[in-house]
Coordinates of N, CA and C and ligand atoms in Angstrom, one line a residue:
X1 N -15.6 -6.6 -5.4 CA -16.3 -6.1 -4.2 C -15.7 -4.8 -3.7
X2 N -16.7 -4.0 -3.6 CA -16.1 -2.2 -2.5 C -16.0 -2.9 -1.2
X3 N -14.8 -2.3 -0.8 CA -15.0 -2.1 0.6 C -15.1 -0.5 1.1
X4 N -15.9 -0.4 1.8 CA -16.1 1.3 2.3 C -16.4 1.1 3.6
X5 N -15.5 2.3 3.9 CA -14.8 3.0 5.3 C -15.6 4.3 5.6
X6 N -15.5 4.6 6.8 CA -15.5 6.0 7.3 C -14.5 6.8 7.8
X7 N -14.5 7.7 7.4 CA -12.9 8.8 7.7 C -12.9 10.0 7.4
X8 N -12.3 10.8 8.7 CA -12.0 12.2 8.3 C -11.4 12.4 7.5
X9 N -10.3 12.1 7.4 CA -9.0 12.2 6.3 C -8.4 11.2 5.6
X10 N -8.2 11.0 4.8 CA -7.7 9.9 3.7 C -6.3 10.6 3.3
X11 N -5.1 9.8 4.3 CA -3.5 10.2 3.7 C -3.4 9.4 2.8
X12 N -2.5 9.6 2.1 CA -2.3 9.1 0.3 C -0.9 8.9 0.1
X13 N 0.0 7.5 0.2 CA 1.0 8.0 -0.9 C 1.3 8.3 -2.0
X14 N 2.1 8.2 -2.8 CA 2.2 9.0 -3.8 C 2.7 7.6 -4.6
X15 N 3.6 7.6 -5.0 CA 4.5 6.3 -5.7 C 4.1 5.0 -5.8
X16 N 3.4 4.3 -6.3 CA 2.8 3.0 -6.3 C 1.2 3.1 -6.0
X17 N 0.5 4.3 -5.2 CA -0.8 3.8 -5.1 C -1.6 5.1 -5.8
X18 N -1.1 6.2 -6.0 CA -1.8 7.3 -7.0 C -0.8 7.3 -8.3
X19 N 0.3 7.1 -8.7 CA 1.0 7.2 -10.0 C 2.3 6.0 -9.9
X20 N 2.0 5.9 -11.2 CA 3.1 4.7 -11.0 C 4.3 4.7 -11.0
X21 N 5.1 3.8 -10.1 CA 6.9 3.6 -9.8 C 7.3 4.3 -11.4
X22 N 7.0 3.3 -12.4 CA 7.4 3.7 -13.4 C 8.4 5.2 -14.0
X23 N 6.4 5.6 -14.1 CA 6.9 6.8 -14.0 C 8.0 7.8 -13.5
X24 N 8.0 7.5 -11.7 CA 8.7 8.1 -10.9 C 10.0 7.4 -11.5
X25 N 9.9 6.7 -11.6 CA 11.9 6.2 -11.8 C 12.5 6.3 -13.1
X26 N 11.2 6.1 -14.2 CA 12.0 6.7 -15.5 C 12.0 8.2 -15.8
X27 N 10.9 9.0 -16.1 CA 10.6 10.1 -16.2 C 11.2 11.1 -15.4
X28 N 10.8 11.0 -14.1 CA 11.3 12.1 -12.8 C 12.4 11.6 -12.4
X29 N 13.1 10.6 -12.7 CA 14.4 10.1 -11.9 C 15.6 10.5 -13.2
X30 N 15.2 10.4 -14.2 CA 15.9 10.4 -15.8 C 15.8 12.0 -16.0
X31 N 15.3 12.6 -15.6 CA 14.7 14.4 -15.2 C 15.9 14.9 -14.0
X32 N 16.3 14.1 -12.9 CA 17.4 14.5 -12.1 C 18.3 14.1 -12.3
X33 N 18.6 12.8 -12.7 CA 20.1 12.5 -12.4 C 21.1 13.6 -13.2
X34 N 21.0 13.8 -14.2 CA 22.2 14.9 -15.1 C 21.9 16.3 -14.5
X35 N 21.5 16.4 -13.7 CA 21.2 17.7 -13.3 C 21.1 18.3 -12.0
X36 N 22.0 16.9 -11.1 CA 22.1 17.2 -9.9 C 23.3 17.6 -9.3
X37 N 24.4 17.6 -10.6 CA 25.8 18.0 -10.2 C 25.6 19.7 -10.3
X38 N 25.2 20.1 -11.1 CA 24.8 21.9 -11.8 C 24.0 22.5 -10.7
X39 N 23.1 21.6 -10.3 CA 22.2 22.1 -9.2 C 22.3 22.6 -8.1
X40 N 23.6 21.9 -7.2 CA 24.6 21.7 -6.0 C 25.7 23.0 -6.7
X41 N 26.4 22.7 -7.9 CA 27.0 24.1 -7.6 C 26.7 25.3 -8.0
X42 N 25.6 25.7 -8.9 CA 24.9 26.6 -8.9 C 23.6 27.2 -7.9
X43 N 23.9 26.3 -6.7 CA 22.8 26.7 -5.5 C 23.8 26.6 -4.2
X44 N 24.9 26.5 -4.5 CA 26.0 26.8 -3.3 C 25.7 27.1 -1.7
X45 N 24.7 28.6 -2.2 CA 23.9 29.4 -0.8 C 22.8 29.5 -0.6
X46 N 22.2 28.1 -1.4 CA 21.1 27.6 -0.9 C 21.1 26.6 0.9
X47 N 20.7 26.8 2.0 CA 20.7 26.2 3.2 C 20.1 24.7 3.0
X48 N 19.2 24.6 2.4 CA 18.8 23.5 1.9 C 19.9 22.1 1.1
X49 N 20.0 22.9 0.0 CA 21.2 22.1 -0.7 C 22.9 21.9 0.1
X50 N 23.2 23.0 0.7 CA 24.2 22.6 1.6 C 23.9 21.8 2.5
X51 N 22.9 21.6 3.5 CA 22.5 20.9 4.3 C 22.3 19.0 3.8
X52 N 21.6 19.3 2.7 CA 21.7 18.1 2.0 C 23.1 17.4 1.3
X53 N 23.4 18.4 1.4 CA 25.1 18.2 0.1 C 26.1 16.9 2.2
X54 N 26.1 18.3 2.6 CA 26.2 17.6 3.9 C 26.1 16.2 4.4
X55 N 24.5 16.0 4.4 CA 24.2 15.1 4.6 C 24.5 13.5 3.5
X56 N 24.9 14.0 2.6 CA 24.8 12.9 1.5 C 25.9 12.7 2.0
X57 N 27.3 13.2 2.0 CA 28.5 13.1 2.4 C 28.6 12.0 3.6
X58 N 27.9 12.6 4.8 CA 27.7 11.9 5.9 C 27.2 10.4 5.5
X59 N 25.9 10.2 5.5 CA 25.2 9.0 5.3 C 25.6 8.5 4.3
X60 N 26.7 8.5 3.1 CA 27.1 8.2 1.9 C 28.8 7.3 2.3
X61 N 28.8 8.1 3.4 CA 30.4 7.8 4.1 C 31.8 8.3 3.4
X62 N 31.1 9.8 2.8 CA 32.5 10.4 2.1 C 33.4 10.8 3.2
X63 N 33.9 11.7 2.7 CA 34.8 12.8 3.7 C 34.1 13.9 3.8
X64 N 34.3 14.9 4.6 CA 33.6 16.0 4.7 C 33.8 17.3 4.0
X65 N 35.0 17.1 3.4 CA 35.5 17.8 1.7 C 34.9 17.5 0.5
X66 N 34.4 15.9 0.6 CA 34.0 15.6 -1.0 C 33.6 16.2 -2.0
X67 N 34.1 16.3 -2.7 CA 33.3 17.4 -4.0 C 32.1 17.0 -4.6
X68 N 31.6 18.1 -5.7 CA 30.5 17.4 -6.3 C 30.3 15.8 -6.9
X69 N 31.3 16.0 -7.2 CA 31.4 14.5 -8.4 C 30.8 12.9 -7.7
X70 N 32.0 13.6 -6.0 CA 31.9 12.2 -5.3 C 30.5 12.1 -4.8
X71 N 29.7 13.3 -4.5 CA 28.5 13.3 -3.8 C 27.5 13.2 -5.1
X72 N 27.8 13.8 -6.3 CA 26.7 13.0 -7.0 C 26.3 11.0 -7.8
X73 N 27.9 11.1 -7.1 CA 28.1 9.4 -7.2 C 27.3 8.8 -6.6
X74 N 27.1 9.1 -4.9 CA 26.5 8.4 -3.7 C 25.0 8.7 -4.9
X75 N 24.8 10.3 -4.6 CA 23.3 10.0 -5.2 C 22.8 9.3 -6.4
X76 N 23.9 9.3 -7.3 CA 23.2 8.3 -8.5 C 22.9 7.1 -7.8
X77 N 23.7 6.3 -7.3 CA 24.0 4.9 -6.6 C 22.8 4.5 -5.3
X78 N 22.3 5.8 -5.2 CA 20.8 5.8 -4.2 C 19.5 5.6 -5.0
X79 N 19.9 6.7 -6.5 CA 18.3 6.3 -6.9 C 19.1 4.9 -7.8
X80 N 20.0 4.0 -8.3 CA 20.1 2.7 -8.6 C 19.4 2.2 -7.7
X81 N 19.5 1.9 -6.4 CA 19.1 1.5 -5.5 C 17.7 1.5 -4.8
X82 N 17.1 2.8 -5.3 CA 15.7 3.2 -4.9 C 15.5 3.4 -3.2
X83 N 16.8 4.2 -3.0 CA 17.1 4.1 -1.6 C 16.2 5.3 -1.6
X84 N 15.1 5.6 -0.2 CA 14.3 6.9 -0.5 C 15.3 7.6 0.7
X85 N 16.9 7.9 0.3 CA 16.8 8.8 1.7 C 17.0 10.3 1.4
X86 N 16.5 11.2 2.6 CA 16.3 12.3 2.7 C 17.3 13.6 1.9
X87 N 18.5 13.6 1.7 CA 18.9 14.5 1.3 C 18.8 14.5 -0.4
X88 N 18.9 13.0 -0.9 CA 18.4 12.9 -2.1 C 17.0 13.3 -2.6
X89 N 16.0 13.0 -1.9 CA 14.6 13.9 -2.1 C 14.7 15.0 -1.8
X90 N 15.5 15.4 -0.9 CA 15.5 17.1 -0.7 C 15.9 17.7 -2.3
X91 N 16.9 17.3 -2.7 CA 17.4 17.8 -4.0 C 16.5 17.4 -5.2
X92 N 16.0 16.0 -5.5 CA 15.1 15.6 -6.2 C 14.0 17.1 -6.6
X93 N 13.7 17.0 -5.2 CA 12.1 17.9 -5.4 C 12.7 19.4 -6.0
X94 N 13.7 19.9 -5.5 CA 14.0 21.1 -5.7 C 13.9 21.1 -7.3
X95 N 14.7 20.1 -7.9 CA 14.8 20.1 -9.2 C 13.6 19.6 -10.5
X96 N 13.1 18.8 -9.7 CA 11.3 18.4 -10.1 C 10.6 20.0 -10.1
X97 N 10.7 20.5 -8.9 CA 9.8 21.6 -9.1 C 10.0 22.6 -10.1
X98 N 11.5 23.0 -10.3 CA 12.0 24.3 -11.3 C 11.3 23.4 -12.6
X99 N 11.3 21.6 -12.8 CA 11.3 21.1 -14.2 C 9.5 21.5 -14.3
X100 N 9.1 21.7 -13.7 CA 7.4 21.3 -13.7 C 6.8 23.4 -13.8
X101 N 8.2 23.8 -13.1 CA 7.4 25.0 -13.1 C 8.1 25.6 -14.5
X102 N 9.1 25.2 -15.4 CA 9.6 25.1 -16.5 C 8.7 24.8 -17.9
X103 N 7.3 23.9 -17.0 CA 6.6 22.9 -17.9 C 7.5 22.0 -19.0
X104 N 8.8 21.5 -18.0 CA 9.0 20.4 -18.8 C 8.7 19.3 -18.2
X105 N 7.9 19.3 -17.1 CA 7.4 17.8 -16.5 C 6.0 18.1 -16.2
X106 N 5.1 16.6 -16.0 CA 4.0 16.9 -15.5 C 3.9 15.5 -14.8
X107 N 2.9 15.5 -14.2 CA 2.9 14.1 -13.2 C 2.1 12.8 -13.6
X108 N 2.1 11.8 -13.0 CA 1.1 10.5 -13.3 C 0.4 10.1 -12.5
X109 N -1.1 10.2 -12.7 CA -2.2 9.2 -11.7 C -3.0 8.2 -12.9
X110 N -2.5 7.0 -11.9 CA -3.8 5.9 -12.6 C -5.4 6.4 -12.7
X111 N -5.5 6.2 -13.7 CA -7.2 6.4 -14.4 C -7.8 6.3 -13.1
X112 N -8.0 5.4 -12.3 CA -8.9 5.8 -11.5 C -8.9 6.1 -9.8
X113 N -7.8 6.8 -9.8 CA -7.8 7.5 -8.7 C -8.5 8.7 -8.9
X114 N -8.1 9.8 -9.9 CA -8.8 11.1 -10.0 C -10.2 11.3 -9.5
X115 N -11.1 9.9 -10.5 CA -12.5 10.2 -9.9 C -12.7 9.8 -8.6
X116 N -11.8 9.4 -8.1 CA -12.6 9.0 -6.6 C -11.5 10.3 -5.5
X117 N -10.1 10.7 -6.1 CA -10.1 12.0 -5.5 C -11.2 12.9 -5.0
X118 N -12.0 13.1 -6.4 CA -12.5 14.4 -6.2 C -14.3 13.7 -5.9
X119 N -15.1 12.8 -5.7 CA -15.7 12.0 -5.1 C -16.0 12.1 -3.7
X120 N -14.5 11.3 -2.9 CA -14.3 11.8 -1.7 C -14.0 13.2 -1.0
X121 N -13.4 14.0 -1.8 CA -13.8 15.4 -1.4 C -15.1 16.1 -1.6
X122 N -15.6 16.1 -2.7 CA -17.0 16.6 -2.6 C -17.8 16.0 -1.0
X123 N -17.6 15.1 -0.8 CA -18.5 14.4 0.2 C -18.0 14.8 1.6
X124 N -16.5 15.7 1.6 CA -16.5 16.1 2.7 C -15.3 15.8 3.3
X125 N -14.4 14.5 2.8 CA -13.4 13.6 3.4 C -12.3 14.7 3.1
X126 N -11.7 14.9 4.1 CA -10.3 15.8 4.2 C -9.3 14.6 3.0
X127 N -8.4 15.8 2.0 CA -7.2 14.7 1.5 C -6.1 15.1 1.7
X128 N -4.8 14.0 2.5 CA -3.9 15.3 2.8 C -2.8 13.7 2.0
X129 N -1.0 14.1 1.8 CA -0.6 13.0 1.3 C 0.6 13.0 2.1
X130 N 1.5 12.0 2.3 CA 2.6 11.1 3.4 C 3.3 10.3 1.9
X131 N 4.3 10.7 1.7 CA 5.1 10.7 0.5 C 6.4 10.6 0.9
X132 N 8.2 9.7 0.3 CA 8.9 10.0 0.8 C 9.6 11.3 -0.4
X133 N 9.0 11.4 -1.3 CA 8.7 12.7 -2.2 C 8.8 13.9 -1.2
X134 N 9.7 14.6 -1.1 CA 9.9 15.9 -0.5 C 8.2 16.6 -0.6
X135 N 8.1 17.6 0.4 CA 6.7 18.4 0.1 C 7.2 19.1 -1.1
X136 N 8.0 19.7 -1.8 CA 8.2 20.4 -2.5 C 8.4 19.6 -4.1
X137 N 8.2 18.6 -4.0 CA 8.0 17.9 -5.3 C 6.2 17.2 -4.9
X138 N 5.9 17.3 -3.8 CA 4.5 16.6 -3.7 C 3.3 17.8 -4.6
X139 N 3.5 19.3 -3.8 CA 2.8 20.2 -4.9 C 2.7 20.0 -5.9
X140 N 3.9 20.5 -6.8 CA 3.6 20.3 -8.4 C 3.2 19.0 -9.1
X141 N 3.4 18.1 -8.0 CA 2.7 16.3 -8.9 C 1.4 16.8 -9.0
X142 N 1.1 17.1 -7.5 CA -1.0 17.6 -7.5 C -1.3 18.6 -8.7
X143 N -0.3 19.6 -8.7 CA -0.4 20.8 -9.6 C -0.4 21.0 -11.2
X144 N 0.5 19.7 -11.7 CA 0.5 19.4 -12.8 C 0.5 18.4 -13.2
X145 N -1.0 17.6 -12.8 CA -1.3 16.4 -13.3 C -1.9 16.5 -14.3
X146 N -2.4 15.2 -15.4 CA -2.5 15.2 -16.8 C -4.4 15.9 -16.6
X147 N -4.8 15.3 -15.2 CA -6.4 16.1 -15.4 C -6.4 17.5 -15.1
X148 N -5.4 18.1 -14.6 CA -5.3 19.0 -14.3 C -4.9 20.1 -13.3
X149 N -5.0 20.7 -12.6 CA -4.6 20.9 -11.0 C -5.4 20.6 -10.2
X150 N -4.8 19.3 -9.7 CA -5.7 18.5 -8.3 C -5.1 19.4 -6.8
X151 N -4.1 20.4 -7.0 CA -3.8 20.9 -5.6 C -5.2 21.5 -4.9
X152 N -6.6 22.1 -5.4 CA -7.9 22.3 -4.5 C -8.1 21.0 -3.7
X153 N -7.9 19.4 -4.2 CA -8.3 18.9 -3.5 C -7.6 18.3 -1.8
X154 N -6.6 18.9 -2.3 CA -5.4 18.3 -0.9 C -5.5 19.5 -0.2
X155 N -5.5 19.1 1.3 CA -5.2 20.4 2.5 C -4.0 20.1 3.2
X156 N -3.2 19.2 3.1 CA -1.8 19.0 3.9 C -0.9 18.0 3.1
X157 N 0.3 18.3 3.1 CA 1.3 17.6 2.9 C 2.3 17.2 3.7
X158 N 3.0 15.9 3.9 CA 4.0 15.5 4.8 C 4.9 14.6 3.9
X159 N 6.0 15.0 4.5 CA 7.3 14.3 4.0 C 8.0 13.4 5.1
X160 N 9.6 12.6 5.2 CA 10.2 12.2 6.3 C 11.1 13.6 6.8
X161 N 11.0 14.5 6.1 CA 11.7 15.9 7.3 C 10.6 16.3 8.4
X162 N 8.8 16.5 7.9 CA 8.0 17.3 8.2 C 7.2 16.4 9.1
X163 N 7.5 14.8 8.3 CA 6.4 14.6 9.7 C 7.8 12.9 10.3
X164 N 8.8 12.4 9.3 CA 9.9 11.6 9.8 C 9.6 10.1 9.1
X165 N 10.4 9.0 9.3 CA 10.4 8.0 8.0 C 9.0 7.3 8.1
X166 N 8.5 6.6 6.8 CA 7.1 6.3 6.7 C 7.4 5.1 7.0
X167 N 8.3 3.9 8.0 CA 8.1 3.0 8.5 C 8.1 3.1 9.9
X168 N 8.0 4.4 10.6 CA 8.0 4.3 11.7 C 6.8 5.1 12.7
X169 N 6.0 4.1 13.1 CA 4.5 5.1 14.0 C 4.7 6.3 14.3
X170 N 5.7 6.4 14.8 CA 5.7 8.2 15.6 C 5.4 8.8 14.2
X171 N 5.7 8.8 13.2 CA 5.7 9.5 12.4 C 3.9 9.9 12.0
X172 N 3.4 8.7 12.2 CA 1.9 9.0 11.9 C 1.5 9.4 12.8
X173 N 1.7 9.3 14.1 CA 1.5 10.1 15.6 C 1.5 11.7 14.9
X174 N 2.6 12.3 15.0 CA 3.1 13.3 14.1 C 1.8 13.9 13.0
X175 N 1.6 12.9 12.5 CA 0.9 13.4 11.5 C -0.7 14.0 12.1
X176 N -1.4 12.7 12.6 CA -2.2 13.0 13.2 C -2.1 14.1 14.0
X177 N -1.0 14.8 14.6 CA -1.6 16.0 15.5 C -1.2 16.6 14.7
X178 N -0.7 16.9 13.9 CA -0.7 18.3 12.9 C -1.7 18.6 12.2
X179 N -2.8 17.2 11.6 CA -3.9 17.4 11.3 C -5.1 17.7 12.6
X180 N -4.8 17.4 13.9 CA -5.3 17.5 14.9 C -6.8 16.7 14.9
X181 N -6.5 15.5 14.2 CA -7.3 14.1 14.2 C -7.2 13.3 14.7
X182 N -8.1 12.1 15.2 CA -7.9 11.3 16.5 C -7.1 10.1 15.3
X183 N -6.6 9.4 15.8 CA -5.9 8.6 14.8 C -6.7 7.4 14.0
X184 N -8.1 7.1 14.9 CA -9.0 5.9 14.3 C -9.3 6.9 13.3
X185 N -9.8 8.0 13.2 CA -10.4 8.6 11.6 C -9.6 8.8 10.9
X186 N -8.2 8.1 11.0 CA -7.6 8.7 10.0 C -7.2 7.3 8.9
X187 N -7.3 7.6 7.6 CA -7.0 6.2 6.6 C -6.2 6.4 6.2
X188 N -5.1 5.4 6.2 CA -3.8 5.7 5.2 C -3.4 4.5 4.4
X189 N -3.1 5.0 2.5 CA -3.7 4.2 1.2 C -1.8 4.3 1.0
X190 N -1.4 3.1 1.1 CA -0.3 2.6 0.6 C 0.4 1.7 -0.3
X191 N 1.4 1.7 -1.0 CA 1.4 0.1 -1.5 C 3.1 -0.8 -0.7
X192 N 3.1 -0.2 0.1 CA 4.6 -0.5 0.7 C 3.9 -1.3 2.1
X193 N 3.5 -2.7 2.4 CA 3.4 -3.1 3.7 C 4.3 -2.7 5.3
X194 N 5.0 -2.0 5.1 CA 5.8 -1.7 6.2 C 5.2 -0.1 6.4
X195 N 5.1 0.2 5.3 CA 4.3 1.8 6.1 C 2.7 1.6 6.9
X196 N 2.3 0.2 6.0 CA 0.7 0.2 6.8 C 0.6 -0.1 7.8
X197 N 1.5 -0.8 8.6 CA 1.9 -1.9 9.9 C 2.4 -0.5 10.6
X198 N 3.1 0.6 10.3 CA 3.5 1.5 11.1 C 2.6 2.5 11.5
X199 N 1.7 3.1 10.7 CA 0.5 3.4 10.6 C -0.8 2.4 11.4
X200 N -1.0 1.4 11.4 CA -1.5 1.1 12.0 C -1.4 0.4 13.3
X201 N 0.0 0.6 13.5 CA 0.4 0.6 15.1 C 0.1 1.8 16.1
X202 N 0.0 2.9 14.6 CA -0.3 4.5 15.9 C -1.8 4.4 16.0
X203 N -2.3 3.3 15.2 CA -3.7 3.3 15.9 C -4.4 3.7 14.4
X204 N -4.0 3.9 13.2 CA -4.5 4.4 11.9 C -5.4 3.6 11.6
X205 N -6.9 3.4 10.3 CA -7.1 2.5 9.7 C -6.3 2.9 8.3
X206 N -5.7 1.6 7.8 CA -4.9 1.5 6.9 C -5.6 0.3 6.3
X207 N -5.6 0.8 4.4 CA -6.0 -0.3 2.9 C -4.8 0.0 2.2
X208 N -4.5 -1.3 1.7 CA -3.2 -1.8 1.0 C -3.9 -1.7 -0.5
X209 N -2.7 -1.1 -1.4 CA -3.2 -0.7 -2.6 C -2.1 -1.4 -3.4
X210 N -2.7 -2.9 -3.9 CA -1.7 -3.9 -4.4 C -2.2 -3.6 -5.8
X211 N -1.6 -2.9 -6.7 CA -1.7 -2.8 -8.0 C -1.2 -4.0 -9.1
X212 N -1.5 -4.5 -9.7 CA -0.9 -5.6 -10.8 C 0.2 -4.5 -11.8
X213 N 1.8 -5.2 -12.0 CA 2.9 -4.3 -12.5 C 3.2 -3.5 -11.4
X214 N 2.9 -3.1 -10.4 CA 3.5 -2.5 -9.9 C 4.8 -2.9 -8.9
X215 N 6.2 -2.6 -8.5 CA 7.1 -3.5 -7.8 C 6.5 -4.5 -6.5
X216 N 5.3 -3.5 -5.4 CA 5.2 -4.2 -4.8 C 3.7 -5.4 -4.5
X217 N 3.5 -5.4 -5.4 CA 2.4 -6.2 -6.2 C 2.2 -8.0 -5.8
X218 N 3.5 -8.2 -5.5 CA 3.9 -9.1 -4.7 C 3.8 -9.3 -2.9
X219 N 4.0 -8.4 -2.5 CA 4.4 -8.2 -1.3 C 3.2 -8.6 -0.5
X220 N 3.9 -9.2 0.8 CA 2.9 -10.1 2.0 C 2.6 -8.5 3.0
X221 N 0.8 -8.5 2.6 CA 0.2 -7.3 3.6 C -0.2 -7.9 4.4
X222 N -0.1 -9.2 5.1 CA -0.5 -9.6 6.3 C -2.0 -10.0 6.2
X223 N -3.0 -9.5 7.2 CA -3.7 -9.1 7.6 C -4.5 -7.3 7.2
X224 N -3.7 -7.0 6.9 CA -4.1 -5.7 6.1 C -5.3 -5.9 5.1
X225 N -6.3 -5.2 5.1 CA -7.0 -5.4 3.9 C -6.5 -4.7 2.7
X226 N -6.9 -5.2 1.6 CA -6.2 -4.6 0.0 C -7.1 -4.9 -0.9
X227 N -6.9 -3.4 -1.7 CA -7.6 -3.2 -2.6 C -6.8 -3.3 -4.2
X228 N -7.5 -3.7 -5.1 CA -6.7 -3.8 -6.4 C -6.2 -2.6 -6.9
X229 N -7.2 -1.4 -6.8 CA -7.4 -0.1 -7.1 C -8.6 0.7 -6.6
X230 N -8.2 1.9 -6.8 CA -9.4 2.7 -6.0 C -10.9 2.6 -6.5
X231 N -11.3 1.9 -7.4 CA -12.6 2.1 -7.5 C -13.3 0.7 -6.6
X232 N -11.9 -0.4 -5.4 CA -12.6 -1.2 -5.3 C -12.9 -0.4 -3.3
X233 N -12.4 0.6 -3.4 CA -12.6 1.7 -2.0 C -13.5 2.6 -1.8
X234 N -14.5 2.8 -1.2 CA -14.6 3.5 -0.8 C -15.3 4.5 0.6
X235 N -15.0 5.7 0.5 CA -14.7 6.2 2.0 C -16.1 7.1 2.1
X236 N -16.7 7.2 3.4 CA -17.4 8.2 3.7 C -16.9 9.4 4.8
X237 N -17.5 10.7 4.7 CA -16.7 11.1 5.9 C -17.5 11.2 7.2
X238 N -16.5 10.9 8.2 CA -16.6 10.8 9.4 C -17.7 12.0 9.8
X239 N -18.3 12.5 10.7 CA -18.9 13.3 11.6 C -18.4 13.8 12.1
Ligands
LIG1 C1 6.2 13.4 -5.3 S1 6.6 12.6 -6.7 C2 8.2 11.8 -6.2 C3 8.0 10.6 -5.6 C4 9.3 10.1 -4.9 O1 10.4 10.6 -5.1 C5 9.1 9.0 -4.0 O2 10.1 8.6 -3.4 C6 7.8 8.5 -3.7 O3 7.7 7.6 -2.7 P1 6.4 7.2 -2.0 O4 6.7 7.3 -0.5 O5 5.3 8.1 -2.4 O6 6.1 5.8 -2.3
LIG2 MG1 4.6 4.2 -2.3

């Protein structure tokens, strides 16, 4: 059975409901880890990577001396963990992007998101994406996917620096006025139950995208409605 919605904008995550965990943890996680110690000291006077280097230290519970080694320990032990926090995606993406703009990476969408990407944009539906994927690794996924460059079809991207963490409403508050959308038009396609519930506290409509294999495939969406995959959605746009 479809279910179909009406909506200005359709936010998107990235990891579990347009390309698979998989992917992201073997491919792009197996793509940074050796490459995060070289990265940090060969970007020294980068404000970003210091700020991050910083931060890992802090929220990692080093010292505020720690060297590379100790700070790329926390980060390996974050992506073991699939902890999504912030200074690790800051670095992540940095390094995704040089690999993608290197053309030694390119991204993954399930078969049948693409056709209903570009479906709902022909028809008018704004697509913007809420990822805890830094913005700067969110581009080159759109940019160098296997169909091709999907970045025509996205007009905004958000991360937890740009719009703040994806279990907590203010952040979709956030979002919604940067898009300068009332919050009922706005849909947001997840597979993580705690982002939909947060999103749908700021007043969002939110569809759960419970994939089969995928980690949270299991998981209790409540009352949420869920979809198997995108061809069982679909959206018209709002007026
Ligand atoms: C932009 S591809 C990298 C994805 C990533 O690092 C990540 O943490 C994705 O998490 P999501 O919020 O999209 O489930
Ligand atoms: Mg996800």
């Amino acid at each position: 059975m479809t279910l179909s919605l009406i909506a200005r904008t359709v936010v998107l995550d990235i990891e579990g409901t347009t390309g698979a965990a998989g992917y992201v943890h073997g491919t792009l996680y197996d793509y940074a880890r050796p490459r995060l110690g070289p990265w940090i000291d060969t970007h020294a006077d980068d404000p970003d990577v210091v700020g991050a280097v910083a931060r890992t230290r802090d929220e990692g519970g080093l010292r505020e001396d720690a060297g590379t080694a100790e700070v790329v320990d926390v980060l390996h032990r974050w992506m073991d963990d699939d902890v999504k926090a912030t200074p690790l995606k800051t670095l992540q993406g940095q390094i995704w992007a040089a690999g993608y703009a290197a053309g030694e990476l390119s991204s993954h969408f399930f078969d049948d998101v693409v056709p209903r990407l570009r479906a709902w944009h022909e028809r008018g539906v704004r697509l913007a994406v809420f990822s805890s994927g830094s913005v700067a690794s969110q581009v080159p996924w759109f940019r160098h996917a296997p169909a091709g460059d999907l970045t025509p079809l996205v007009t905004d991207y958000f991360d937890t620096v740009t719009a703040g963490p994806k279990r907590e409403a203010g952040s979709y508050d956030a979002i919604a006025a940067a898009l300068g959308d009332e919050p009922g038009r706005l849909l947001f396609l997840s597979d993580l139950p705690a982002e939909l519930f947060a999103a749908r506290e700021a007043g969002w409509q939110v569809v759960g995208v419970r994939r089969a294999g995928e980690p949270n495939a299991g998981a209790d969406f409540g009352d949420v409605p869920v979809v198997a995959d995108f061809t069982e959605l679909d959206v018209v746009a709002a007026p």
